[in-house]
CSV table of C-alpha atoms in Angstrom, one decimal:
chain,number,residue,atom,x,y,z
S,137,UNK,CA,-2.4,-12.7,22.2
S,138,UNK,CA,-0.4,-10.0,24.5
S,139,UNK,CA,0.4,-8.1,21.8
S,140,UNK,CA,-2.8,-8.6,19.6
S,141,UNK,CA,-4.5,-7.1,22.6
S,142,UNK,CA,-2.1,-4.4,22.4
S,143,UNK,CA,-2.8,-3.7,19.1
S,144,UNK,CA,-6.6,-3.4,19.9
S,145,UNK,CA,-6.2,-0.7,22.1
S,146,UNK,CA,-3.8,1.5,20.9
S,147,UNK,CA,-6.0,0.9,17.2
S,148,UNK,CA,-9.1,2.2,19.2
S,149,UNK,CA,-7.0,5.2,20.8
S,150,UNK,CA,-6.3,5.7,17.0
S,151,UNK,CA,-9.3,5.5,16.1
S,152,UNK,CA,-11.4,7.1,18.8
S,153,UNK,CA,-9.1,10.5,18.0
S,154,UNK,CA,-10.5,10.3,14.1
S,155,UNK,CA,-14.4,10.0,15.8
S,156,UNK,CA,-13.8,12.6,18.8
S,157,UNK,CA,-12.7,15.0,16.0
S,158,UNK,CA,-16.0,14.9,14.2
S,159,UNK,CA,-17.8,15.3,17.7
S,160,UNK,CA,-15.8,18.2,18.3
S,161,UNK,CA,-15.5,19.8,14.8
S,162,UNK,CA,-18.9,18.9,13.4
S,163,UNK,CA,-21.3,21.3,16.3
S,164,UNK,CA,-18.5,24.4,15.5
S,165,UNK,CA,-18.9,24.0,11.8
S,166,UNK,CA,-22.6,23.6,11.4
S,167,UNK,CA,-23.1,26.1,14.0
S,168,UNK,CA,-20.8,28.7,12.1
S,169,UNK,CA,-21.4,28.0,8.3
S,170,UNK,CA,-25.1,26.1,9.0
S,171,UNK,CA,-26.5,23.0,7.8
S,172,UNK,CA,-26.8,24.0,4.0
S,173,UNK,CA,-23.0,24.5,3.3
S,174,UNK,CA,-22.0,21.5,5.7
S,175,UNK,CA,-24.1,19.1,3.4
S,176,UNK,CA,-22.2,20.4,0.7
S,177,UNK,CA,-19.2,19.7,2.8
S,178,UNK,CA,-20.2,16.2,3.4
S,179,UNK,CA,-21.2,15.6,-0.4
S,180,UNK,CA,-17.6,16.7,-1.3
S,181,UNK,CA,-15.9,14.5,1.3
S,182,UNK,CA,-18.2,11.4,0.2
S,183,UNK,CA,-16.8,11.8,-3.5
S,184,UNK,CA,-13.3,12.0,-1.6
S,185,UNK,CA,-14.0,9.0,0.1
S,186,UNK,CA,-15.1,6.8,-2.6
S,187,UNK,CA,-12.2,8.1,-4.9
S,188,UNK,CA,-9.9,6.8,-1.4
S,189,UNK,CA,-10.2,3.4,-2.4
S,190,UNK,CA,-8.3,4.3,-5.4
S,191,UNK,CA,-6.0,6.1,-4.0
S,192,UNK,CA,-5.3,3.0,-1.2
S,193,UNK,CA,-5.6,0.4,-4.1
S,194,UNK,CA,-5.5,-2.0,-1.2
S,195,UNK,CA,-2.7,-1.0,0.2
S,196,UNK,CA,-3.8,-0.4,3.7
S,197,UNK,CA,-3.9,-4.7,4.0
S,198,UNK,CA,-1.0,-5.6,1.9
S,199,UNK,CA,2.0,-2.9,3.5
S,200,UNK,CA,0.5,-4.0,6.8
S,201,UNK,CA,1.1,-8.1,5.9
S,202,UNK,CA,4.3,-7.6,4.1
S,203,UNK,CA,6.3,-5.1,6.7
S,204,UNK,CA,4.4,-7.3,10.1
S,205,UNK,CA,6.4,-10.9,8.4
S,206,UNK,CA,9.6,-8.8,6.6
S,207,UNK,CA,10.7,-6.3,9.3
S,208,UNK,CA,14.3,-7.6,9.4
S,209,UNK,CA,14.2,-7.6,6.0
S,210,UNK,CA,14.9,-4.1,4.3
S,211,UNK,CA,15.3,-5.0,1.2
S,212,UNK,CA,11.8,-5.8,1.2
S,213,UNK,CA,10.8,-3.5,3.5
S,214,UNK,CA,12.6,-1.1,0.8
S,215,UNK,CA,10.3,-2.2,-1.8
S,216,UNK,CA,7.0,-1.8,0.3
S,217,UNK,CA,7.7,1.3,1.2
S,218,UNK,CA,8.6,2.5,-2.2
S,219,UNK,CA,5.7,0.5,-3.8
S,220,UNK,CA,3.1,2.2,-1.5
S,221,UNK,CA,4.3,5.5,-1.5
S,222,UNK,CA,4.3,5.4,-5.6
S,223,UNK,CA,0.9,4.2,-5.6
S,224,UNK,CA,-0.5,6.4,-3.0
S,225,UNK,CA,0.8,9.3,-4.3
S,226,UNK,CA,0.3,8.9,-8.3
S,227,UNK,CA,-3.3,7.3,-7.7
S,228,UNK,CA,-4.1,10.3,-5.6
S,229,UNK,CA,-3.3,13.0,-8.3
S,230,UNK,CA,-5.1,10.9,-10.7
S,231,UNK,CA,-8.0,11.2,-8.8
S,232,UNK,CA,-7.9,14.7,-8.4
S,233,UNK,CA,-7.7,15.7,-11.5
S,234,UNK,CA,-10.6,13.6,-11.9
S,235,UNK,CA,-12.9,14.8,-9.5
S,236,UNK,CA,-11.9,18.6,-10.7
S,237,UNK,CA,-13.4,17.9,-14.1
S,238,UNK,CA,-16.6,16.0,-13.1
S,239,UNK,CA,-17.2,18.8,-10.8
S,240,UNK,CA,-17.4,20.9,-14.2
S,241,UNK,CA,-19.9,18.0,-15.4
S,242,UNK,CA,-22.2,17.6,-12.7
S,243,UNK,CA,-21.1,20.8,-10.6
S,244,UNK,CA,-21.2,19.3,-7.2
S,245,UNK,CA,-20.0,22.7,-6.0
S,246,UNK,CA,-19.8,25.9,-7.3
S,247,UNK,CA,-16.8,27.0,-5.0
S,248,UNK,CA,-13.7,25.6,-7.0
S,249,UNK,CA,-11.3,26.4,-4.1
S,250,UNK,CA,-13.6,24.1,-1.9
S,251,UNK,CA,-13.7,21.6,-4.5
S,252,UNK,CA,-9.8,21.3,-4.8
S,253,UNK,CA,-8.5,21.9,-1.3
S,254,UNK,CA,-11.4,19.1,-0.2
S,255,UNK,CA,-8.6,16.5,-1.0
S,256,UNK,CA,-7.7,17.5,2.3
S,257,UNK,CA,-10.2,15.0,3.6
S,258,UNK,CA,-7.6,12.3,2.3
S,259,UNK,CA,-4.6,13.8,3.1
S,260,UNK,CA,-3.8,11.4,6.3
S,261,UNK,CA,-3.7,8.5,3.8
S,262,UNK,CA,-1.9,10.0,0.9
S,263,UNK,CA,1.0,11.4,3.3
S,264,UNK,CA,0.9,9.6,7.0
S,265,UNK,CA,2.5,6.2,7.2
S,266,UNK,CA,0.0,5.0,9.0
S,267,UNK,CA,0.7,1.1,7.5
S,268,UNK,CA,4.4,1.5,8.6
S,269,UNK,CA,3.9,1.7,12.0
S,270,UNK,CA,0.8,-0.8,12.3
S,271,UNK,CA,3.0,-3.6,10.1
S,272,UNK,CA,6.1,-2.9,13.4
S,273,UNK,CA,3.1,-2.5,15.7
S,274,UNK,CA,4.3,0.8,17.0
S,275,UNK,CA,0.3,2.2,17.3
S,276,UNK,CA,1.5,4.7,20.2
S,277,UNK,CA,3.7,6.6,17.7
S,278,UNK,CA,1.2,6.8,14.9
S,279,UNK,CA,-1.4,7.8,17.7
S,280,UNK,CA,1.1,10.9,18.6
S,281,UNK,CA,1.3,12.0,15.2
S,282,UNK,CA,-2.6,11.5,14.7
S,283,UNK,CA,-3.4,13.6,17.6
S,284,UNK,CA,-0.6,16.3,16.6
S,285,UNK,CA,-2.4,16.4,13.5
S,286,UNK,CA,-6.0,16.8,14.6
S,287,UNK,CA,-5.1,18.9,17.1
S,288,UNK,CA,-3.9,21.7,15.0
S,289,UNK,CA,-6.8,21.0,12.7
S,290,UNK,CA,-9.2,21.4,14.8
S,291,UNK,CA,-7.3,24.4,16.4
S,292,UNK,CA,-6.8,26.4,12.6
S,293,UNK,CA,-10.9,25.9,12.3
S,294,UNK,CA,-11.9,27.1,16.1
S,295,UNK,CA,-9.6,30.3,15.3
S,296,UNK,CA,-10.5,31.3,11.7
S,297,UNK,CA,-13.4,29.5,10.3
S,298,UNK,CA,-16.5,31.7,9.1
S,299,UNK,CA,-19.3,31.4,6.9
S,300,UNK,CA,-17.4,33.2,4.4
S,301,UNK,CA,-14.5,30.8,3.9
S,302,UNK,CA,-15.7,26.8,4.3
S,303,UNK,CA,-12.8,25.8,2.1
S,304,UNK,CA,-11.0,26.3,5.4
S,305,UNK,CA,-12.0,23.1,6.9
S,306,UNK,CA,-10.6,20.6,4.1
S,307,UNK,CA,-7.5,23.1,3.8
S,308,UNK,CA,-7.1,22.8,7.5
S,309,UNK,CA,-6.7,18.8,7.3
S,310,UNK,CA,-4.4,19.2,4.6
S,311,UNK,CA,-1.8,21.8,6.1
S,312,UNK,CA,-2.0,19.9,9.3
S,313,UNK,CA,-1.3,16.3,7.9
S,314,UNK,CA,1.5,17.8,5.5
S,315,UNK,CA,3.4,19.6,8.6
S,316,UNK,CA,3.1,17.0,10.9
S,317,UNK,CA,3.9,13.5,8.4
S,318,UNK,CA,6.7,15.3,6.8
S,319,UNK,CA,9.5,14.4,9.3
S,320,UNK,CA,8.5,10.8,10.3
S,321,UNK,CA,8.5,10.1,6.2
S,322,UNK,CA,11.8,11.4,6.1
S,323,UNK,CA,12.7,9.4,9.0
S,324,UNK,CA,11.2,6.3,7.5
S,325,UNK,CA,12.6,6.9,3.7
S,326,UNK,CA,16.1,7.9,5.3
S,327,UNK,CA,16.1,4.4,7.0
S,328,UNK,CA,15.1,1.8,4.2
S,329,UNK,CA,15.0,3.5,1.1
S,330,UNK,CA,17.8,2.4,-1.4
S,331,UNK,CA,17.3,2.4,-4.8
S,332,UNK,CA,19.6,-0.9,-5.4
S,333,UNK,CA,16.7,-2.5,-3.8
S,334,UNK,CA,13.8,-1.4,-6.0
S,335,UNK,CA,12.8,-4.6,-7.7
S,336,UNK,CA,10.5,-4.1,-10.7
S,337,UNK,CA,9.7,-7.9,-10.2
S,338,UNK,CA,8.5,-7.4,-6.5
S,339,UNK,CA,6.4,-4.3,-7.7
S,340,UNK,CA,4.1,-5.8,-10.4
S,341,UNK,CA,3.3,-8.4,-7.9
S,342,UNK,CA,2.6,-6.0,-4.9
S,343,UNK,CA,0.8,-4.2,-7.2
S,344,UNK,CA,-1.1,-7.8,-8.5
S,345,UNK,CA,-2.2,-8.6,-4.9
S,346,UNK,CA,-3.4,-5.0,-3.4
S,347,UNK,CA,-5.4,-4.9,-6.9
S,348,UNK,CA,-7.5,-7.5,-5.8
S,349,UNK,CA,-8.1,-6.0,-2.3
S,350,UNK,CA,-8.6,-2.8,-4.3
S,351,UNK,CA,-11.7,-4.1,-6.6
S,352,UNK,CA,-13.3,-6.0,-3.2
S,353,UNK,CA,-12.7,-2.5,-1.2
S,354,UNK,CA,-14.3,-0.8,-4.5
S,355,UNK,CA,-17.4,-2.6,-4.5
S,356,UNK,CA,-17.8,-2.3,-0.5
S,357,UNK,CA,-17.4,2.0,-0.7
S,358,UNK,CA,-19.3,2.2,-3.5
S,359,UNK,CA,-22.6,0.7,-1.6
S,360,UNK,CA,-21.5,2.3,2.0
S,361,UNK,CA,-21.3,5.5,0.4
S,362,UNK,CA,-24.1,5.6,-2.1
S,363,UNK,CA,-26.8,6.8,0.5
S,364,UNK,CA,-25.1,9.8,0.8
S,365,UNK,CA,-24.1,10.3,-2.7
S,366,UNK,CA,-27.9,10.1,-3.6
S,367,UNK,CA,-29.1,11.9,-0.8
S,368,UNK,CA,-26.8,15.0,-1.8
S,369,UNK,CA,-28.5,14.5,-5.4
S,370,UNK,CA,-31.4,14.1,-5.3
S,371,UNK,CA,-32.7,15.7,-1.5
S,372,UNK,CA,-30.9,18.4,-0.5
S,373,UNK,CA,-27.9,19.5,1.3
S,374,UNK,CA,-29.9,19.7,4.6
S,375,UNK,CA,-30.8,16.5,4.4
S,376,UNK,CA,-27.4,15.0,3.9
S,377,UNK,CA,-26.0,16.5,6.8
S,378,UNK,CA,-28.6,15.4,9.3
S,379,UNK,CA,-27.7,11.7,7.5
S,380,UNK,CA,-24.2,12.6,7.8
S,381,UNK,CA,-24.4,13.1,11.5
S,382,UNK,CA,-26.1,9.6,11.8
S,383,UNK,CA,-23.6,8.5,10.7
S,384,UNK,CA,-20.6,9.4,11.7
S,385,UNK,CA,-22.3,8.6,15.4
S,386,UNK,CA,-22.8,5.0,13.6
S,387,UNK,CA,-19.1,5.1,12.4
S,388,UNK,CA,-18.2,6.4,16.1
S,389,UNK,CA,-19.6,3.2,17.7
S,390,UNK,CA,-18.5,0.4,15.7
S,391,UNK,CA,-15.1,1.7,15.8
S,392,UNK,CA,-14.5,-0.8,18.3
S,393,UNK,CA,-15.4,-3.5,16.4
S,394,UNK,CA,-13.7,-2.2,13.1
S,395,UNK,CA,-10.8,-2.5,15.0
S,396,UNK,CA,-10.4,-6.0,15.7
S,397,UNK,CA,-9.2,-7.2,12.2
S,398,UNK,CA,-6.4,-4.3,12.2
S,399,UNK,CA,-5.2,-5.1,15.5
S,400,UNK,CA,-5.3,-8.8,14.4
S,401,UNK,CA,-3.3,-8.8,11.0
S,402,UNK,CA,-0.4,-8.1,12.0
S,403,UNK,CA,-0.1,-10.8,14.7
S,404,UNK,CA,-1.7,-13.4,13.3
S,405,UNK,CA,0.3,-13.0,10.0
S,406,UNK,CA,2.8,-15.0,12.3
S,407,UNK,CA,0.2,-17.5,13.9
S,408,UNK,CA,-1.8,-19.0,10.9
S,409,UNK,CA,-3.2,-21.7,13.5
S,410,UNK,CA,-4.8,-19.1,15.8
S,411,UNK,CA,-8.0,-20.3,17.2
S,412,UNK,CA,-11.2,-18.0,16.8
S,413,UNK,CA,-14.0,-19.5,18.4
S,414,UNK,CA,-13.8,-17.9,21.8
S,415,UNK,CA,-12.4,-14.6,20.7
S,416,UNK,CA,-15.3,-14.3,18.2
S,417,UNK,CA,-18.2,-15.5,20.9
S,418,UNK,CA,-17.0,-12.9,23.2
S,419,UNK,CA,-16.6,-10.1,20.6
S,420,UNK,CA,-20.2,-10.9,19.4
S,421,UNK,CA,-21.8,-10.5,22.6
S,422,UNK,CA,-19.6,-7.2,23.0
S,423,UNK,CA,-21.3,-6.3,19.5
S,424,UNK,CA,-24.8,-7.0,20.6
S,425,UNK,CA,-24.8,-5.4,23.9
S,426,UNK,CA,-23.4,-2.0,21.9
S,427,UNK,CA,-26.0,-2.5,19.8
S,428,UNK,CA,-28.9,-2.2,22.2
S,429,UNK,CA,-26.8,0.4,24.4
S,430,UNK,CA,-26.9,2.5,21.2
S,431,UNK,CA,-30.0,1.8,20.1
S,432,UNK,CA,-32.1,3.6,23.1
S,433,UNK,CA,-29.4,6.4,23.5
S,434,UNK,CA,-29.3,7.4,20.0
S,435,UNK,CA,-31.5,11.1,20.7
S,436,UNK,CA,-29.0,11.9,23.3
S,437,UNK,CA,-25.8,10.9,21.0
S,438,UNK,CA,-27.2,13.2,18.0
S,439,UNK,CA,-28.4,15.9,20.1
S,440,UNK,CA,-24.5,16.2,21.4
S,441,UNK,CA,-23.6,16.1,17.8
S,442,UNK,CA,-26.1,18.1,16.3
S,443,UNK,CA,-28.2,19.9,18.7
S,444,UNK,CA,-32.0,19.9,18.3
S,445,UNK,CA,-32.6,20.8,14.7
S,446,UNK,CA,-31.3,17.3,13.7
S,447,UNK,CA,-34.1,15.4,14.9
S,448,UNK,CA,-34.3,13.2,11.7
S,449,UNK,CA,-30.6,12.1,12.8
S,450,UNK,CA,-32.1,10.2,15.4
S,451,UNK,CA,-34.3,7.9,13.8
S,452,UNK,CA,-31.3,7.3,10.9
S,453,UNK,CA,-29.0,6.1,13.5
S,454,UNK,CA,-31.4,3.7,15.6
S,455,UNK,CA,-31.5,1.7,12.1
S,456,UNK,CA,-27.7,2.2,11.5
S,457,UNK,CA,-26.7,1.0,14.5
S,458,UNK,CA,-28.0,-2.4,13.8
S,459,UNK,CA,-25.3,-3.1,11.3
S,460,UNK,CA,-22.8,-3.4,14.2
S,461,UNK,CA,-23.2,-6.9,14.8
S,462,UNK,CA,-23.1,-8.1,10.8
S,463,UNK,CA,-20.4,-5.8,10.7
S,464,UNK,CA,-18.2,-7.9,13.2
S,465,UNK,CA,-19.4,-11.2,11.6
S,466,UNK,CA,-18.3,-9.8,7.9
S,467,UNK,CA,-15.1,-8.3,9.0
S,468,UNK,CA,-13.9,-11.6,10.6
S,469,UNK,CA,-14.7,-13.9,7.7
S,470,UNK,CA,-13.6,-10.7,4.9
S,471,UNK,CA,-10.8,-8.8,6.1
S,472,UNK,CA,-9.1,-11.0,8.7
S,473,UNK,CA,-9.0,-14.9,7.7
S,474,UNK,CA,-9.8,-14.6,4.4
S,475,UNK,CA,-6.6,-12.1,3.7
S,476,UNK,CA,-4.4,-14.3,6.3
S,477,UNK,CA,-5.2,-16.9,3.6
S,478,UNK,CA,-4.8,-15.2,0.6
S,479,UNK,CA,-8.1,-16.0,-0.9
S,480,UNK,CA,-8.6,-12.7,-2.4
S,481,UNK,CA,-10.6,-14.0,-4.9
S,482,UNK,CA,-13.1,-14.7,-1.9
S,483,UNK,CA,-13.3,-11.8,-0.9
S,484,UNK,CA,-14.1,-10.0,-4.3
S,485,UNK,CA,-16.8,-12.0,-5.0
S,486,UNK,CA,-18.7,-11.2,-1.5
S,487,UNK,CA,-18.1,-7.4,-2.4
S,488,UNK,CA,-19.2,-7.9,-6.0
S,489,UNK,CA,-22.8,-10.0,-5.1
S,490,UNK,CA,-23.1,-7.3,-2.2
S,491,UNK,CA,-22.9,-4.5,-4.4
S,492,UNK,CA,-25.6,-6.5,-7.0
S,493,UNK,CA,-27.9,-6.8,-4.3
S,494,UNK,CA,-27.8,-3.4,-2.7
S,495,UNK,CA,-27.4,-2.0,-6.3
S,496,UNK,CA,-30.8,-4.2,-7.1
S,497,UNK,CA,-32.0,-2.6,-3.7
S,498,UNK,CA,-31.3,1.2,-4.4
S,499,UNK,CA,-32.8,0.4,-8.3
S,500,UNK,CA,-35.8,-0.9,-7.3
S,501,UNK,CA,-36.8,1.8,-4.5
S,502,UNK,CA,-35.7,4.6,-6.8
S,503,UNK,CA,-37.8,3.4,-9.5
S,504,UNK,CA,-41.2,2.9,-7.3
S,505,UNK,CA,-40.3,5.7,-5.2
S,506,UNK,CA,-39.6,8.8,-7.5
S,507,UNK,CA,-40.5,11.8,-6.3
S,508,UNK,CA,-41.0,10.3,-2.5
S,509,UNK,CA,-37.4,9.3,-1.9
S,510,UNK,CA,-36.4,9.1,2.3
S,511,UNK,CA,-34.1,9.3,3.7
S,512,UNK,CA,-34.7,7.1,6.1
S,513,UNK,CA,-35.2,4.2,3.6
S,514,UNK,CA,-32.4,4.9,2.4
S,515,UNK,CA,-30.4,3.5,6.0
S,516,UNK,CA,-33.2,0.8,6.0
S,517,UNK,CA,-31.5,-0.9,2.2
S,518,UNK,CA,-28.0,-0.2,3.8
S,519,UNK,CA,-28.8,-2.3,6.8
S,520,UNK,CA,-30.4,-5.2,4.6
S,521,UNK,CA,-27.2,-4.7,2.6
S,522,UNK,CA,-24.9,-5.6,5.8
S,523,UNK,CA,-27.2,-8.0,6.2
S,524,UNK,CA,-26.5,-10.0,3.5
S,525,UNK,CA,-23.0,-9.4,3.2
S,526,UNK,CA,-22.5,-11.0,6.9
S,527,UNK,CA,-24.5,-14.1,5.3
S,528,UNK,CA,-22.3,-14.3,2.2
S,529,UNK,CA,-19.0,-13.8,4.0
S,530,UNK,CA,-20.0,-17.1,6.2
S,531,UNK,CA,-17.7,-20.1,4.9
S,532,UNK,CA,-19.5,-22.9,3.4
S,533,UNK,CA,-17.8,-25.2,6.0
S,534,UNK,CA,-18.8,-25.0,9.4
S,535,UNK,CA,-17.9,-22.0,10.8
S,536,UNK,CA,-16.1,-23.0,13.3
């Protein structure tokens, strides 16, 4: 439980550096490029984010789960490294080259440099180890190199960003992650790599097991991240960044809760008869009280963010900030136990009915609606989406 608890924080130091980056970085862009061109920054870095499920292919659970029970082990530990680092890195030219030629399709940007240096915004999971250090629960080294690398991020766009060169924010990410993950990759490669290990065997069923978490992670991006994706399509770029700053507040606030199941894994990968009840109660009433807390401070949190031409911001996040508590009761039943029990299976079929309902949702409103799409309705179908995936993710059996 010590160490669980450990986990927890040093995850929401982690974390918290990834939010206060945004808070920082988000005011300096939009203030220096304005809102048009930092929608079109955020629709770029949506089609990034969907396409980082790919790129993960479930990785980010099952490297955790195998390095936390093998870390005396380096044979395996030889194989996990090499299997995630092959799949990381091919999935993420794949998906590239990909996004490069339906940009020619559907021209999400007319800049092509901002188009291709935008895989900048996931270059900290292509190329930081992040699933290394969180399987041998050594958070305070991963949070060094996280702040190295968002420091001199956020230091490369204070100095030199302009309206003139917005490519420079993804680019930034990218140079930063590259300079700063390079040693502790050798480091980590230098240490268990050994090519007398590399089982093809051990591979195809690493690569069997994060499939499945790849397909349920799928289906969960694809609704989380639709809003935007139609907002950028079919409002305008304006729009999508006042929604974009809603939510990253959103994002901001649950990180606490998001970090429960990552703290979790690795520990109770070695306790399979942990008890939940009282660690649950209290982490719902921590959920609910956030909840309320963010709910009549959500002016002040986007004005901070976005000064006072983001009004609309405001009423987004009061209806987004109501996912927190179905957030905490989906990720306990979806990404903790169900993983620690291997039901996979489980698991994709919560995503897949979640994605059929919010799919029905969006299909349905975009039908009646047209021409009067908002915005704001929009967040309303992604909260009745969390909704019902908290419902689904409850276990037949009692729950506890």
């Amino acid at each position: 439980m010590h160490q669980a608890f450990k986990n927890y924080v040093n995850l929401n130091v982690l974390q918290g550096l990834n939010m206060i980056v945004p808070l920082i970085s988000y005011p300096l862009i939009i203030n220096r490029v304005g809102l048009h061109l930092f929608g079109e920054l955020v629709l770029l870095q949506t089609i990034f984010g969907i396409s980082n499920i790919y790129i993960l292919f479930g990785t980010n659970y099952t490297s955790v789960k195998e390095i936390s029970t093998n870390k005396s082990n380096n044979r395996i530990l030889s194989n996990v490294i090499t299997g995630t680092l092959l799949i990381r890195w091919f999935n993420s030219l794949i998906s590239l080259i990909l996004i490069l030629l339906l940009n020619r399709i559907f021209s999400f940007s007319n800049n092509f440099e901002l188009v291709f240096y935008s895989f900048g915004f996931v270059a900290f999971e292509v190329f930081m180890p992040s699933w290394y250090y969180q399987g041998f629960e050594e958070i305070f080294k991963l949070n060094s190199l996280n702040l190295l690398t968002k420091s001199l991020y956020l230091l490369i766009i204070y100095f030199f960003l302009d309206s003139t060169n917005i490519e420079l924010v993804p680019k930034a990410m990218l140079v930063s992650t590259l300079i700063i993950s390079s040693f502790p990759l050798y480091k980590i490669l230098r240490s268990h790599f050994s090519q007398k290990f590399f089982k093809v065997n051990f591979f195809k069923i690493f690569i069997r097991k994060s499939s499945q978490l790849f397909v349920a992670g799928l289906f969960s991006t694809l609704y989380t991240l639709s809003n935007k994706m139609i907002i950028g399509m079919y409002l305008n770029k304006e729009i999508l960044a006042m929604y974009e700053i809603a939510d990253k507040v959103s994002i901001a606030l649950k990180t606490p809760i998001q970090m429960i199941s990552k703290a979790l894994l690795p520990n109770l990968g070695k306790k399979a008869n942990y008890t939940r009840n009282k660690f649950f109660l209290l982490c719902l009433i921590f959920s609910i009280i956030l909840t309320i807390i963010s709910y009549f401070t959500s002016p002040f949190l986007v004005e901070l963010l976005g000064g006072n031409k983001t009004t609309l911001s405001s009423e987004i996040l009061r209806i987004l900030v109501l996912t927190i508590p179905f957030v905490l009761i989906s990720l306990f039943n979806l990404d903790l136990f169900l993983v620690l029990e291997n039901r996979y299976k489980k698991i994709i079929s919560v995503r897949f009915y979640t994605l059929l309902f919010y799919s029905a949702c969006i299909s349905s409103y975009l039908i009646l609606f047209q021409e009067r799409i908002n915005s704001v309705h929009l967040a309303l179908i992604y909260l009745s989406t969390e909704v019902f995936t908290s419902i689904m993710s409850i276990p037949k059996k009692r729950w506890f």
